[in-house]
Amino acid sequence: MTLLTALDGSFGDQPEAVSIAGVATSWADLRAASGRLASAMVGMPAVAVEAEPTLQTVVAVVAGLLAGVPVVPVPPDAGPLEREHILRDSGALPLPAAAGVERALPTPSPEVPALVMYTSGTTGAPKGVVMSGRAIAAGLDGLADAWQWTADDVLVHGLPLFHVHGLVLGVLGALRTGARLVHTGRPTPAGYAAAGGSLYFGVPTVWGRVCADPAAASALTGARLLVSGSAPLPVPVFDELQRLTGHAPVERYGMTETLITLSTRFDGERRPGWVGVPIAGVDTRLVDDHDTVAPHDGETIGELQVQGATMFDRYLNRPEATADSFAGDWFRTGDAAVIDASGFHRIVGRQSMDIIKSGGFKVGAGEVESCLLGHPSVREVAVVGFPDDDLGQRIVAFVVLDGVVGEEVDAALLIDHVATNLSVHKRPRDIHVVAELPRNAMGKVQKHLLR
Ligand code: MLC
Ligand code: AMP
């Protein structure tokens, strides 16, 4: 098997090669359990994996990769709206009821879709991002090179297993580099402190919480590398983490569609507020509002566009959305950035206010708005991201209620409506009842006025 080198026996074996929430396995046992499940999966169009942070999730994902069956991770807390969309759109079937007898399976072509990961856009339901094994391998090798990530590392994190960060980097990365993996179940400061790793992954919310717990932070002093990504790492958190742990964190940037494309390097400068340089195999450019390439002078802001070996294949069942997301070979990230003369990148913000990053989770305002409009007492709604010290952004909904203006509404009811129909992390943290939404002459809601 070419993608998950550790399962080939390339790095020997060890009893606790992969440990999740205290349950551990060797690579040989993981390979055997996955092989049996893979035998029962062969021929499935796609397999849905309930991505709980457990060893069973890892076995199921590896089984799909061995069988050449695209794996569709389903957030375990996904409510009916989100779950039905993912299952219907992907055509993924549940895991086989029983594992098969292990038999030799041909190694799937690296071009075969390995994962279909759902990601939110500005409007509509999340789109399925189809990713080949080749892109995943290229992305992981680029990061291994940037971070000098090897089989000598012990990787620690507690991130969810239904997104790129926790699953591709945090699980497949360990199985490709041969690093031992300790998944802490949840990304708590105490869990990170107790794990004794060399390489730690976290979203900025996690690093902010580690800084708020100096005892946990000081336990990370012996690590080799602390890596932050999925959302902007605030400069004060960068500085505080460095003060408490002695490590300037490495910041890296990416997207579900492109995998991780930019990073500061183990042996390079780590500049607070900047996300470094392209990994091997990736190119970037900036483009202005007129689709003209903008200078890399450290000041001019443009849309960041990316191309290279880590690129997704397409959005599942969405040829127009796929075409719209590219300018020729260049993927339009929708992020505004500057690049300096040395090639260092700084992410300035999103081009659209309708993409919210909360705790490192991407949430489309439109998706939350549609969900709230499905509640009988909501007539109009606008969802925005407010700055939040812990989460980066917090989801806030402004609602116009059906019925008497000013009537009491139980905000908790509306929050629960989103938490149970979509998923917990997509729930608004605050609900503001208003008499009307600010609109321009065209009738479009002016969200900047709400902020
Ligand atoms: C609260 N809870 C509710 C609820 N309100 N449950 C149901 N209904 C409600 N109304 C419960 C939750 O179930 C949970 O319970 C608890 O409250 C806490 O929920 P939370 O506040 O949402 O969690 P919190 O601890 O604040 O989460 C912070 C976090 C999380 C950092 C742990 O945001 C996180 O895991 N972020 C990682 C996101 C990520 O991996 N992104 C990568 C995307 S890939 P319980 O029992 O579960 O505690 C990408 C590419 C790249 O971006 O560059 O990497
Ligand atoms: P996702 O679709 O969940 O993969 O989220 C991708 C988005 O997360 C990017 O388009 C960025 O907006 C944001 N992002 C990821 N990493 C960083 C980072 N280091 N700094 C700023 N934004 C980031």
Short mmCIF file of C-alpha atoms and ligand atoms in Angstrom, two decimals:
data_model
loop_
_atom_site.label_atom_id
_atom_site.label_comp_id
_atom_site.label_asym_id
_atom_site.label_seq_id
_atom_site.Cartn_x
_atom_site.Cartn_y
_atom_site.Cartn_z
CA MET A 1 0.00 0.00 0.00
CA THR A 2 1.50 3.29 -1.03
CA LEU A 3 -0.38 5.97 0.93
CA LEU A 4 -0.08 4.65 4.50
CA THR A 5 3.54 3.60 4.62
CA ALA A 6 3.49 2.70 8.33
CA LEU A 7 1.06 -0.12 7.58
CA ASP A 8 3.50 -1.72 5.12
CA GLY A 9 5.82 -2.58 7.98
CA SER A 10 8.27 0.07 6.75
CA PHE A 11 8.82 1.34 10.28
CA GLY A 12 8.67 -1.99 12.12
CA ASP A 13 5.91 -2.08 14.69
CA GLN A 14 5.10 -1.03 18.23
CA PRO A 15 2.26 -1.94 20.55
CA GLU A 16 0.86 1.57 20.96
CA ALA A 17 1.42 2.92 17.47
CA VAL A 18 -2.01 4.54 17.37
CA SER A 19 -3.79 5.50 20.57
CA ILE A 20 -7.16 7.25 20.66
CA ALA A 21 -8.78 8.38 23.89
CA GLY A 22 -6.74 5.77 25.76
CA VAL A 23 -7.39 2.80 23.44
CA ALA A 24 -4.26 1.70 21.57
CA THR A 25 -3.28 -0.62 18.74
CA SER A 26 -0.17 -1.68 16.89
CA TRP A 27 0.12 -0.95 13.19
CA ALA A 28 -0.02 -4.70 12.46
CA ASP A 29 -3.31 -5.08 14.31
CA LEU A 30 -4.69 -1.93 12.69
CA ARG A 31 -3.67 -3.27 9.28
CA ALA A 32 -5.29 -6.64 9.97
CA ALA A 33 -8.58 -5.21 11.27
CA SER A 34 -8.75 -2.75 8.38
CA GLY A 35 -7.88 -5.47 5.88
CA ARG A 36 -10.77 -7.64 7.06
CA LEU A 37 -13.20 -4.74 6.85
CA ALA A 38 -11.80 -3.73 3.45
CA SER A 39 -12.56 -7.20 2.08
CA ALA A 40 -16.20 -6.69 2.98
CA MET A 41 -16.24 -3.19 1.41
CA VAL A 42 -14.91 -4.00 -2.05
CA GLY A 43 -17.34 -2.82 -4.72
CA MET A 44 -19.20 -0.30 -2.55
CA PRO A 45 -19.73 3.05 -4.31
CA ALA A 46 -18.66 4.99 -1.18
CA VAL A 47 -18.70 4.29 2.54
CA ALA A 48 -20.07 6.57 5.26
CA VAL A 49 -17.97 6.58 8.42
CA GLU A 50 -19.41 8.02 11.63
CA ALA A 51 -16.32 9.97 12.55
CA GLU A 52 -16.32 9.61 16.33
CA PRO A 53 -12.83 10.08 17.77
CA THR A 54 -12.28 6.33 18.19
CA LEU A 55 -10.02 3.61 16.91
CA GLN A 56 -12.99 2.13 15.02
CA THR A 57 -13.13 5.29 12.93
CA VAL A 58 -9.48 4.90 12.01
CA VAL A 59 -10.02 1.21 11.13
CA ALA A 60 -12.97 2.14 8.91
CA VAL A 61 -11.14 4.96 7.12
CA VAL A 62 -8.07 2.79 6.51
CA ALA A 63 -10.34 -0.02 5.27
CA GLY A 64 -11.88 2.31 2.69
CA LEU A 65 -8.43 3.38 1.51
CA LEU A 66 -7.30 -0.27 1.23
CA ALA A 67 -10.44 -1.24 -0.67
CA GLY A 68 -10.35 1.76 -3.03
CA VAL A 69 -13.79 2.82 -1.75
CA PRO A 70 -14.18 6.59 -1.20
CA VAL A 71 -14.63 7.37 2.48
CA VAL A 72 -17.22 9.96 3.49
CA PRO A 73 -16.64 11.05 7.10
CA VAL A 74 -19.90 12.04 8.80
CA PRO A 75 -19.73 14.42 11.79
CA PRO A 76 -21.05 12.25 14.63
CA ASP A 77 -23.29 15.04 15.91
CA ALA A 78 -24.73 15.81 12.47
CA GLY A 79 -28.48 16.34 12.75
CA PRO A 80 -31.03 15.11 10.20
CA LEU A 81 -30.65 18.03 7.74
CA GLU A 82 -26.88 17.76 7.51
CA ARG A 83 -26.73 13.96 7.68
CA GLU A 84 -29.39 13.35 5.02
CA HIS A 85 -27.70 15.83 2.70
CA ILE A 86 -24.30 14.17 3.08
CA LEU A 87 -25.65 10.64 2.60
CA ARG A 88 -27.95 11.48 -0.31
CA ASP A 89 -25.40 13.64 -2.12
CA SER A 90 -22.53 11.18 -1.75
CA GLY A 91 -24.50 7.95 -2.18
CA ALA A 92 -22.35 6.56 0.64
CA LEU A 93 -23.55 3.36 2.25
CA PRO A 94 -23.13 2.39 5.88
CA LEU A 95 -20.20 0.26 6.99
CA PRO A 96 -20.61 -3.45 6.23
CA ALA A 97 -22.30 -5.17 9.15
CA ALA A 98 -19.45 -7.66 9.52
CA ALA A 99 -15.82 -7.71 8.50
CA GLY A 100 -14.81 -10.22 5.83
CA VAL A 101 -12.01 -12.74 5.71
CA GLU A 102 -8.85 -10.85 4.86
CA ARG A 103 -7.70 -11.42 1.31
CA ALA A 104 -5.07 -9.76 -0.82
CA LEU A 105 -6.55 -6.69 -2.49
CA PRO A 106 -4.93 -4.83 -5.37
CA THR A 107 -3.43 -1.48 -4.32
CA PRO A 108 -5.90 1.21 -5.45
CA SER A 109 -4.64 3.66 -8.05
CA PRO A 110 -3.50 6.95 -6.48
CA GLU A 111 -5.99 8.68 -8.76
CA VAL A 112 -8.99 6.93 -7.19
CA PRO A 113 -11.01 9.22 -4.90
CA ALA A 114 -9.88 8.43 -1.37
CA LEU A 115 -12.04 10.84 0.62
CA VAL A 116 -15.12 12.95 0.07
CA MET A 117 -15.15 15.65 2.76
CA TYR A 118 -18.06 18.05 3.14
CA THR A 119 -17.28 21.74 3.44
CA SER A 120 -19.57 24.74 3.81
CA GLY A 121 -19.85 27.51 1.23
CA THR A 122 -21.41 30.97 1.44
CA THR A 123 -24.85 29.66 0.47
CA GLY A 124 -26.57 26.33 0.16
CA ALA A 125 -25.72 22.97 1.63
CA PRO A 126 -22.10 21.84 2.12
CA LYS A 127 -20.25 20.59 -0.96
CA GLY A 128 -18.47 17.24 -1.16
CA VAL A 129 -14.77 17.74 -1.88
CA VAL A 130 -13.42 14.74 -3.81
CA MET A 131 -9.78 14.06 -2.92
CA SER A 132 -7.43 11.57 -4.54
CA GLY A 133 -4.84 9.51 -2.70
CA ARG A 134 -2.25 11.23 -4.86
CA ALA A 135 -3.19 14.69 -3.56
CA ILE A 136 -3.19 13.46 0.02
CA ALA A 137 0.24 11.87 -0.38
CA ALA A 138 1.64 15.06 -1.93
CA GLY A 139 0.19 17.21 0.85
CA LEU A 140 1.54 15.02 3.62
CA ASP A 141 4.99 14.75 2.03
CA GLY A 142 5.14 18.52 1.65
CA LEU A 143 4.36 18.96 5.34
CA ALA A 144 6.79 16.25 6.40
CA ASP A 145 9.47 18.15 4.51
CA ALA A 146 8.48 21.54 5.99
CA TRP A 147 8.29 20.27 9.57
CA GLN A 148 11.01 17.56 9.41
CA TRP A 149 8.21 15.24 10.49
CA THR A 150 9.51 11.68 10.78
CA ALA A 151 8.94 8.28 12.36
CA ASP A 152 10.80 9.59 15.42
CA ASP A 153 7.90 11.92 16.22
CA VAL A 154 5.03 11.30 18.57
CA LEU A 155 2.10 13.27 17.17
CA VAL A 156 -0.49 14.52 19.66
CA HIS A 157 -3.84 16.17 18.96
CA GLY A 158 -7.51 15.82 19.85
CA LEU A 159 -9.17 17.26 16.77
CA PRO A 160 -12.35 15.94 15.14
CA LEU A 161 -11.88 13.15 12.58
CA PHE A 162 -14.25 14.56 9.93
CA HIS A 163 -12.08 17.38 8.62
CA VAL A 164 -8.71 17.75 6.95
CA HIS A 165 -6.88 18.89 10.06
CA GLY A 166 -7.76 15.98 12.37
CA LEU A 167 -8.19 13.24 9.78
CA VAL A 168 -5.81 13.88 6.89
CA LEU A 169 -2.95 15.52 8.81
CA GLY A 170 -3.72 14.08 12.20
CA VAL A 171 -4.34 10.44 11.28
CA LEU A 172 -3.21 9.75 7.72
CA GLY A 173 -0.15 11.93 8.32
CA ALA A 174 0.92 9.76 11.23
CA LEU A 175 0.30 6.59 9.21
CA ARG A 176 2.38 7.94 6.33
CA THR A 177 5.33 9.32 8.27
CA GLY A 178 5.42 6.44 10.78
CA ALA A 179 5.01 8.82 13.70
CA ARG A 180 3.26 7.35 16.72
CA LEU A 181 -0.17 8.97 17.20
CA VAL A 182 -1.76 9.94 20.49
CA HIS A 183 -5.28 11.32 19.97
CA THR A 184 -6.55 12.83 23.20
CA GLY A 185 -10.25 12.38 22.49
CA ARG A 186 -10.88 16.10 22.85
CA PRO A 187 -8.29 18.84 22.39
CA THR A 188 -8.04 19.87 26.05
CA PRO A 189 -4.97 21.53 27.57
CA ALA A 190 -4.77 18.79 30.21
CA GLY A 191 -4.93 16.06 27.56
CA TYR A 192 -2.15 17.71 25.55
CA ALA A 193 -0.02 18.17 28.67
CA ALA A 194 -0.35 14.52 29.69
CA ALA A 195 0.47 13.07 26.27
CA GLY A 196 4.22 13.66 26.18
CA GLY A 197 4.45 14.16 22.42
CA SER A 198 7.05 15.76 20.19
CA LEU A 199 4.69 17.26 17.59
CA TYR A 200 1.37 18.90 18.53
CA PHE A 201 -1.48 20.06 16.28
CA GLY A 202 -4.16 22.53 17.33
CA VAL A 203 -6.55 25.16 16.05
CA PRO A 204 -6.04 28.66 17.51
CA THR A 205 -8.88 28.11 20.02
CA VAL A 206 -6.96 25.15 21.42
CA TRP A 207 -3.73 27.16 21.68
CA GLY A 208 -5.58 30.03 23.35
CA ARG A 209 -6.94 27.60 25.93
CA VAL A 210 -3.48 26.09 26.47
CA CYS A 211 -2.14 29.57 27.18
CA ALA A 212 -4.91 30.10 29.71
CA ASP A 213 -3.61 27.03 31.56
CA PRO A 214 0.08 27.80 32.22
CA ALA A 215 0.72 24.46 33.94
CA ALA A 216 -0.48 22.60 30.83
CA ALA A 217 1.51 24.94 28.62
CA SER A 218 4.73 24.38 30.53
CA ALA A 219 4.32 20.61 30.05
CA LEU A 220 4.81 21.20 26.31
CA THR A 221 8.30 22.65 26.78
CA GLY A 222 9.88 19.30 25.86
CA ALA A 223 8.07 19.06 22.54
CA ARG A 224 9.83 19.59 19.22
CA LEU A 225 7.15 21.52 17.33
CA LEU A 226 3.75 23.10 18.04
CA VAL A 227 1.66 23.65 14.91
CA SER A 228 -1.37 25.92 14.54
CA GLY A 229 -3.82 26.07 11.66
CA SER A 230 -7.40 26.13 10.34
CA ALA A 231 -7.92 29.75 11.39
CA PRO A 232 -5.74 32.82 12.08
CA LEU A 233 -3.53 32.46 15.15
CA PRO A 234 -3.82 35.78 17.01
CA VAL A 235 -0.42 37.39 17.53
CA PRO A 236 -0.94 37.63 21.35
CA VAL A 237 -1.56 33.86 21.44
CA PHE A 238 1.58 33.25 19.37
CA ASP A 239 3.61 35.41 21.79
CA GLU A 240 2.11 33.88 24.91
CA LEU A 241 2.64 30.34 23.68
CA GLN A 242 6.25 31.15 22.96
CA ARG A 243 6.67 32.68 26.40
CA LEU A 244 5.10 29.73 28.23
CA THR A 245 6.51 26.82 26.20
CA GLY A 246 9.71 28.22 24.74
CA HIS A 247 8.38 27.32 21.27
CA ALA A 248 7.44 29.79 18.58
CA PRO A 249 4.52 27.95 16.98
CA VAL A 250 4.64 26.96 13.32
CA GLU A 251 1.58 28.33 11.53
CA ARG A 252 0.23 26.73 8.41
CA TYR A 253 -2.68 27.55 6.11
CA GLY A 254 -4.90 25.46 3.90
CA MET A 255 -8.37 24.48 2.84
CA THR A 256 -10.33 21.30 2.41
CA GLU A 257 -10.11 21.75 -1.37
CA THR A 258 -6.36 22.34 -1.56
CA LEU A 259 -5.16 20.58 1.59
CA ILE A 260 -2.42 22.46 3.43
CA THR A 261 -0.53 24.69 1.04
CA LEU A 262 1.47 27.18 3.11
CA SER A 263 3.55 26.82 6.23
CA THR A 264 6.42 28.27 8.15
CA ARG A 265 9.23 25.74 8.29
CA PHE A 266 10.97 23.88 11.08
CA ASP A 267 14.27 25.36 9.99
CA GLY A 268 12.91 28.73 8.87
CA GLU A 269 11.54 31.99 10.19
CA ARG A 270 8.34 31.83 12.28
CA ARG A 271 6.77 35.25 12.00
CA PRO A 272 3.70 36.03 14.14
CA GLY A 273 0.67 36.78 11.95
CA TRP A 274 2.19 35.17 8.86
CA VAL A 275 1.66 31.66 7.49
CA GLY A 276 4.94 31.11 5.67
CA VAL A 277 5.72 29.82 2.22
CA PRO A 278 4.28 27.23 -0.20
CA ILE A 279 5.07 23.62 0.61
CA ALA A 280 6.86 21.54 -2.05
CA GLY A 281 4.70 21.03 -5.13
CA VAL A 282 2.48 24.11 -4.54
CA ASP A 283 2.49 27.55 -6.23
CA THR A 284 0.56 30.66 -5.23
CA ARG A 285 -0.28 34.07 -6.64
CA LEU A 286 -2.36 37.12 -5.77
CA VAL A 287 -5.01 38.47 -8.10
CA ASP A 288 -6.74 41.87 -7.85
CA ASP A 289 -10.42 42.71 -8.47
CA HIS A 290 -9.80 42.91 -12.23
CA ASP A 291 -8.28 39.40 -12.36
CA THR A 292 -4.83 40.91 -12.84
CA VAL A 293 -1.89 39.36 -11.04
CA ALA A 294 -0.93 41.61 -8.10
CA PRO A 295 2.63 42.33 -6.90
CA HIS A 296 4.23 40.36 -4.09
CA ASP A 297 5.41 43.43 -2.20
CA GLY A 298 4.18 42.64 1.29
CA GLU A 299 1.50 45.34 1.04
CA THR A 300 -0.80 44.78 -1.91
CA ILE A 301 -3.83 42.74 -0.91
CA GLY A 302 -5.31 40.33 -3.44
CA GLU A 303 -7.20 37.10 -3.61
CA LEU A 304 -4.88 34.19 -2.89
CA GLN A 305 -4.91 31.61 -5.67
CA VAL A 306 -3.25 28.23 -5.45
CA GLN A 307 -2.19 25.45 -7.79
CA GLY A 308 -0.26 22.23 -7.48
CA ALA A 309 -0.06 18.64 -6.41
CA THR A 310 -2.38 18.86 -3.39
CA MET A 311 -5.48 19.97 -5.35
CA PHE A 312 -8.87 18.25 -5.00
CA ASP A 313 -10.45 16.65 -8.07
CA ARG A 314 -13.87 18.33 -8.03
CA TYR A 315 -16.96 19.09 -5.98
CA LEU A 316 -19.15 16.01 -6.10
CA ASN A 317 -22.22 16.48 -8.35
CA ARG A 318 -21.38 20.19 -8.74
CA PRO A 319 -19.61 20.74 -12.08
CA GLU A 320 -20.55 24.43 -12.16
CA ALA A 321 -19.29 25.11 -8.67
CA THR A 322 -16.08 23.28 -9.59
CA ALA A 323 -15.61 25.37 -12.73
CA ASP A 324 -16.40 28.61 -10.87
CA SER A 325 -13.79 27.88 -8.24
CA PHE A 326 -10.93 27.92 -10.76
CA ALA A 327 -9.31 30.62 -12.90
CA GLY A 328 -7.59 28.35 -15.41
CA ASP A 329 -5.37 26.05 -13.34
CA TRP A 330 -5.57 28.35 -10.32
CA PHE A 331 -7.95 27.62 -7.47
CA ARG A 332 -9.62 30.72 -6.05
CA THR A 333 -9.32 30.38 -2.28
CA GLY A 334 -11.63 33.29 -1.44
CA ASP A 335 -9.04 34.41 1.12
CA ALA A 336 -7.46 37.85 0.92
CA ALA A 337 -3.70 37.79 1.41
CA VAL A 338 -0.42 39.63 0.94
CA ILE A 339 2.86 38.03 -0.12
CA ASP A 340 6.18 39.71 0.60
CA ALA A 341 9.29 39.75 -1.54
CA SER A 342 10.72 36.75 0.31
CA GLY A 343 7.59 34.71 -0.49
CA PHE A 344 6.08 34.89 3.00
CA HIS A 345 2.26 34.97 3.09
CA ARG A 346 -0.10 36.77 5.44
CA ILE A 347 -3.81 35.96 5.38
CA VAL A 348 -5.72 39.21 5.76
CA GLY A 349 -9.27 37.83 5.87
CA ARG A 350 -12.03 36.18 3.89
CA GLN A 351 -13.42 37.93 0.83
CA SER A 352 -16.94 36.94 1.84
CA MET A 353 -18.54 37.80 5.18
CA ASP A 354 -20.72 34.73 4.72
CA ILE A 355 -17.96 32.29 5.60
CA ILE A 356 -17.52 32.11 9.35
CA LYS A 357 -14.64 30.31 11.10
CA SER A 358 -15.62 29.39 14.63
CA GLY A 359 -13.24 27.30 16.72
CA GLY A 360 -11.58 26.35 13.40
CA PHE A 361 -14.84 25.02 11.94
CA LYS A 362 -15.98 26.60 8.69
CA VAL A 363 -19.66 27.49 8.75
CA GLY A 364 -21.61 29.04 5.88
CA ALA A 365 -23.96 31.81 6.99
CA GLY A 366 -26.48 30.69 4.35
CA GLU A 367 -26.67 27.19 5.72
CA VAL A 368 -27.49 28.42 9.24
CA GLU A 369 -29.97 30.96 7.83
CA SER A 370 -31.87 28.27 5.87
CA CYS A 371 -32.00 26.11 8.94
CA LEU A 372 -33.38 28.93 11.11
CA LEU A 373 -35.94 29.84 8.42
CA GLY A 374 -37.17 26.27 8.79
CA HIS A 375 -38.28 27.13 12.33
CA PRO A 376 -41.96 28.15 12.38
CA SER A 377 -41.42 31.31 14.44
CA VAL A 378 -38.69 32.79 12.22
CA ARG A 379 -39.70 35.05 9.33
CA GLU A 380 -36.35 36.59 8.37
CA VAL A 381 -32.83 35.98 9.48
CA ALA A 382 -29.26 37.14 8.93
CA VAL A 383 -26.28 35.26 10.34
CA VAL A 384 -22.91 36.93 10.89
CA GLY A 385 -19.59 36.14 12.55
CA PHE A 386 -18.64 38.35 15.50
CA PRO A 387 -15.05 38.53 16.79
CA ASP A 388 -14.59 36.21 19.77
CA ASP A 389 -11.53 35.87 22.00
CA ASP A 390 -11.89 32.11 22.38
CA LEU A 391 -13.44 30.95 19.09
CA GLY A 392 -11.96 33.54 16.71
CA GLN A 393 -15.48 34.18 15.46
CA ARG A 394 -18.78 33.41 17.11
CA ILE A 395 -21.94 32.76 15.14
CA VAL A 396 -24.63 35.37 15.80
CA ALA A 397 -28.14 35.33 14.33
CA PHE A 398 -30.40 38.35 13.89
CA VAL A 399 -34.00 37.19 13.54
CA VAL A 400 -37.29 38.79 12.69
CA LEU A 401 -40.02 36.72 14.28
CA ASP A 402 -43.36 35.82 12.84
CA GLY A 403 -46.00 37.26 15.11
CA VAL A 404 -45.98 40.16 17.50
CA VAL A 405 -42.76 42.16 17.39
CA GLY A 406 -41.05 42.14 20.74
CA GLU A 407 -42.78 38.92 21.76
CA GLU A 408 -40.60 36.80 24.00
CA VAL A 409 -38.70 34.14 22.11
CA ASP A 410 -36.70 31.48 23.76
CA ALA A 411 -33.27 32.00 22.19
CA ALA A 412 -32.20 28.61 23.49
CA LEU A 413 -34.92 27.01 21.38
CA LEU A 414 -33.55 28.55 18.17
CA ILE A 415 -29.99 27.67 19.13
CA ASP A 416 -31.05 24.07 19.75
CA HIS A 417 -32.89 24.00 16.45
CA VAL A 418 -29.57 24.56 14.64
CA ALA A 419 -27.53 22.34 16.99
CA THR A 420 -29.87 19.40 16.47
CA ASN A 421 -30.70 19.80 12.76
CA LEU A 422 -27.24 20.77 11.48
CA SER A 423 -24.54 20.15 14.06
CA VAL A 424 -23.50 21.46 17.44
CA HIS A 425 -20.62 23.63 16.22
CA LYS A 426 -22.91 25.38 13.69
CA ARG A 427 -25.22 26.66 16.42
CA PRO A 428 -25.44 30.43 16.95
CA ARG A 429 -24.01 31.48 20.26
CA ASP A 430 -26.31 34.55 20.41
CA ILE A 431 -29.73 35.34 18.99
CA HIS A 432 -30.85 38.95 18.58
CA VAL A 433 -34.52 39.57 17.90
CA VAL A 434 -34.97 42.67 15.72
CA ALA A 435 -38.00 44.39 14.20
CA GLU A 436 -36.42 44.40 10.76
CA LEU A 437 -33.12 43.71 9.03
CA PRO A 438 -31.15 46.56 7.46
CA ARG A 439 -31.56 46.29 3.69
CA ASN A 440 -30.27 48.33 0.74
CA ALA A 441 -32.44 49.68 -2.08
CA MET A 442 -32.23 46.30 -3.81
CA GLY A 443 -33.60 44.58 -0.71
CA LYS A 444 -30.29 42.87 0.09
CA VAL A 445 -29.45 42.55 3.78
CA GLN A 446 -26.53 44.80 4.72
CA LYS A 447 -24.66 42.54 7.06
CA HIS A 448 -21.83 45.00 7.70
CA LEU A 449 -24.38 47.17 9.52
CA LEU A 450 -25.23 44.27 11.82
CA ARG A 451 -21.61 43.79 12.72
C1 MLC B 1 -23.62 23.08 23.92
N1 MLC B 1 -23.54 21.79 23.64
C2 MLC B 1 -24.65 21.49 22.98
C3 MLC B 1 -25.43 22.66 22.88
N2 MLC B 1 -24.75 23.62 23.46
N3 MLC B 1 -25.11 20.36 22.49
C4 MLC B 1 -26.30 20.33 21.87
N4 MLC B 1 -27.07 21.43 21.72
C5 MLC B 1 -26.69 22.61 22.21
N5 MLC B 1 -27.48 23.68 22.06
C6 MLC B 1 -22.43 20.89 24.03
C7 MLC B 1 -21.66 20.19 22.98
O1 MLC B 1 -22.29 19.00 22.57
C8 MLC B 1 -20.35 19.87 23.68
O2 MLC B 1 -20.53 18.75 24.52
C9 MLC B 1 -20.18 21.06 24.56
O3 MLC B 1 -21.44 21.69 24.63
C10 MLC B 1 -19.16 22.04 24.11
O4 MLC B 1 -19.46 22.40 22.80
P1 MLC B 1 -18.66 23.56 22.10
O5 MLC B 1 -18.77 24.76 22.96
O6 MLC B 1 -19.06 23.68 20.70
O7 MLC B 1 -17.19 22.97 22.12
P2 MLC B 1 -15.93 23.69 22.47
O8 MLC B 1 -15.23 22.95 23.55
O9 MLC B 1 -16.13 25.16 22.68
O10 MLC B 1 -15.14 23.52 21.11
C11 MLC B 1 -13.91 24.12 20.90
C12 MLC B 1 -13.04 23.22 20.05
C13 MLC B 1 -13.81 22.87 18.79
C14 MLC B 1 -11.78 23.93 19.76
C15 MLC B 1 -12.75 21.95 20.86
O11 MLC B 1 -14.25 24.08 18.21
C16 MLC B 1 -13.01 22.06 17.82
O12 MLC B 1 -12.85 20.85 17.97
N6 MLC B 1 -12.47 22.70 16.75
C17 MLC B 1 -11.69 22.04 15.74
C18 MLC B 1 -12.22 22.35 14.37
C19 MLC B 1 -11.37 21.71 13.28
O13 MLC B 1 -10.78 20.66 13.44
N7 MLC B 1 -11.29 22.38 12.12
C20 MLC B 1 -10.49 21.93 11.03
C21 MLC B 1 -11.19 22.16 9.73
S1 MLC B 1 -10.09 21.66 8.38
P3 MLC B 1 -19.40 17.66 24.80
O14 MLC B 1 -20.07 16.68 25.67
O15 MLC B 1 -18.99 17.14 23.47
O16 MLC B 1 -18.30 18.42 25.50
C22 MLC B 1 -9.44 23.12 7.84
C23 MLC B 1 -8.29 23.09 6.93
C24 MLC B 1 -7.12 23.50 7.74
O17 MLC B 1 -9.81 24.13 8.30
O18 MLC B 1 -6.49 24.53 7.45
O19 MLC B 1 -6.87 22.80 8.69
P1 AMP B 2 -11.91 24.62 5.55
O1 AMP B 2 -12.78 24.82 4.39
O2 AMP B 2 -12.62 24.22 6.78
O3 AMP B 2 -10.85 23.74 5.13
O4 AMP B 2 -11.31 26.02 5.91
C1 AMP B 2 -10.41 26.68 5.07
C2 AMP B 2 -10.28 28.12 5.47
O5 AMP B 2 -9.73 28.22 6.79
C3 AMP B 2 -9.36 28.91 4.61
O6 AMP B 2 -9.97 29.31 3.41
C4 AMP B 2 -9.01 30.08 5.53
O7 AMP B 2 -10.01 31.05 5.49
C5 AMP B 2 -9.00 29.43 6.90
N1 AMP B 2 -7.64 29.13 7.38
C6 AMP B 2 -7.03 27.93 7.46
N2 AMP B 2 -5.80 28.06 8.01
C7 AMP B 2 -5.62 29.37 8.28
C8 AMP B 2 -4.58 30.15 8.86
N3 AMP B 2 -3.44 29.61 9.28
N4 AMP B 2 -4.78 31.48 8.95
C9 AMP B 2 -5.91 32.06 8.53
N5 AMP B 2 -6.94 31.38 8.00
C10 AMP B 2 -6.81 30.04 7.88
#
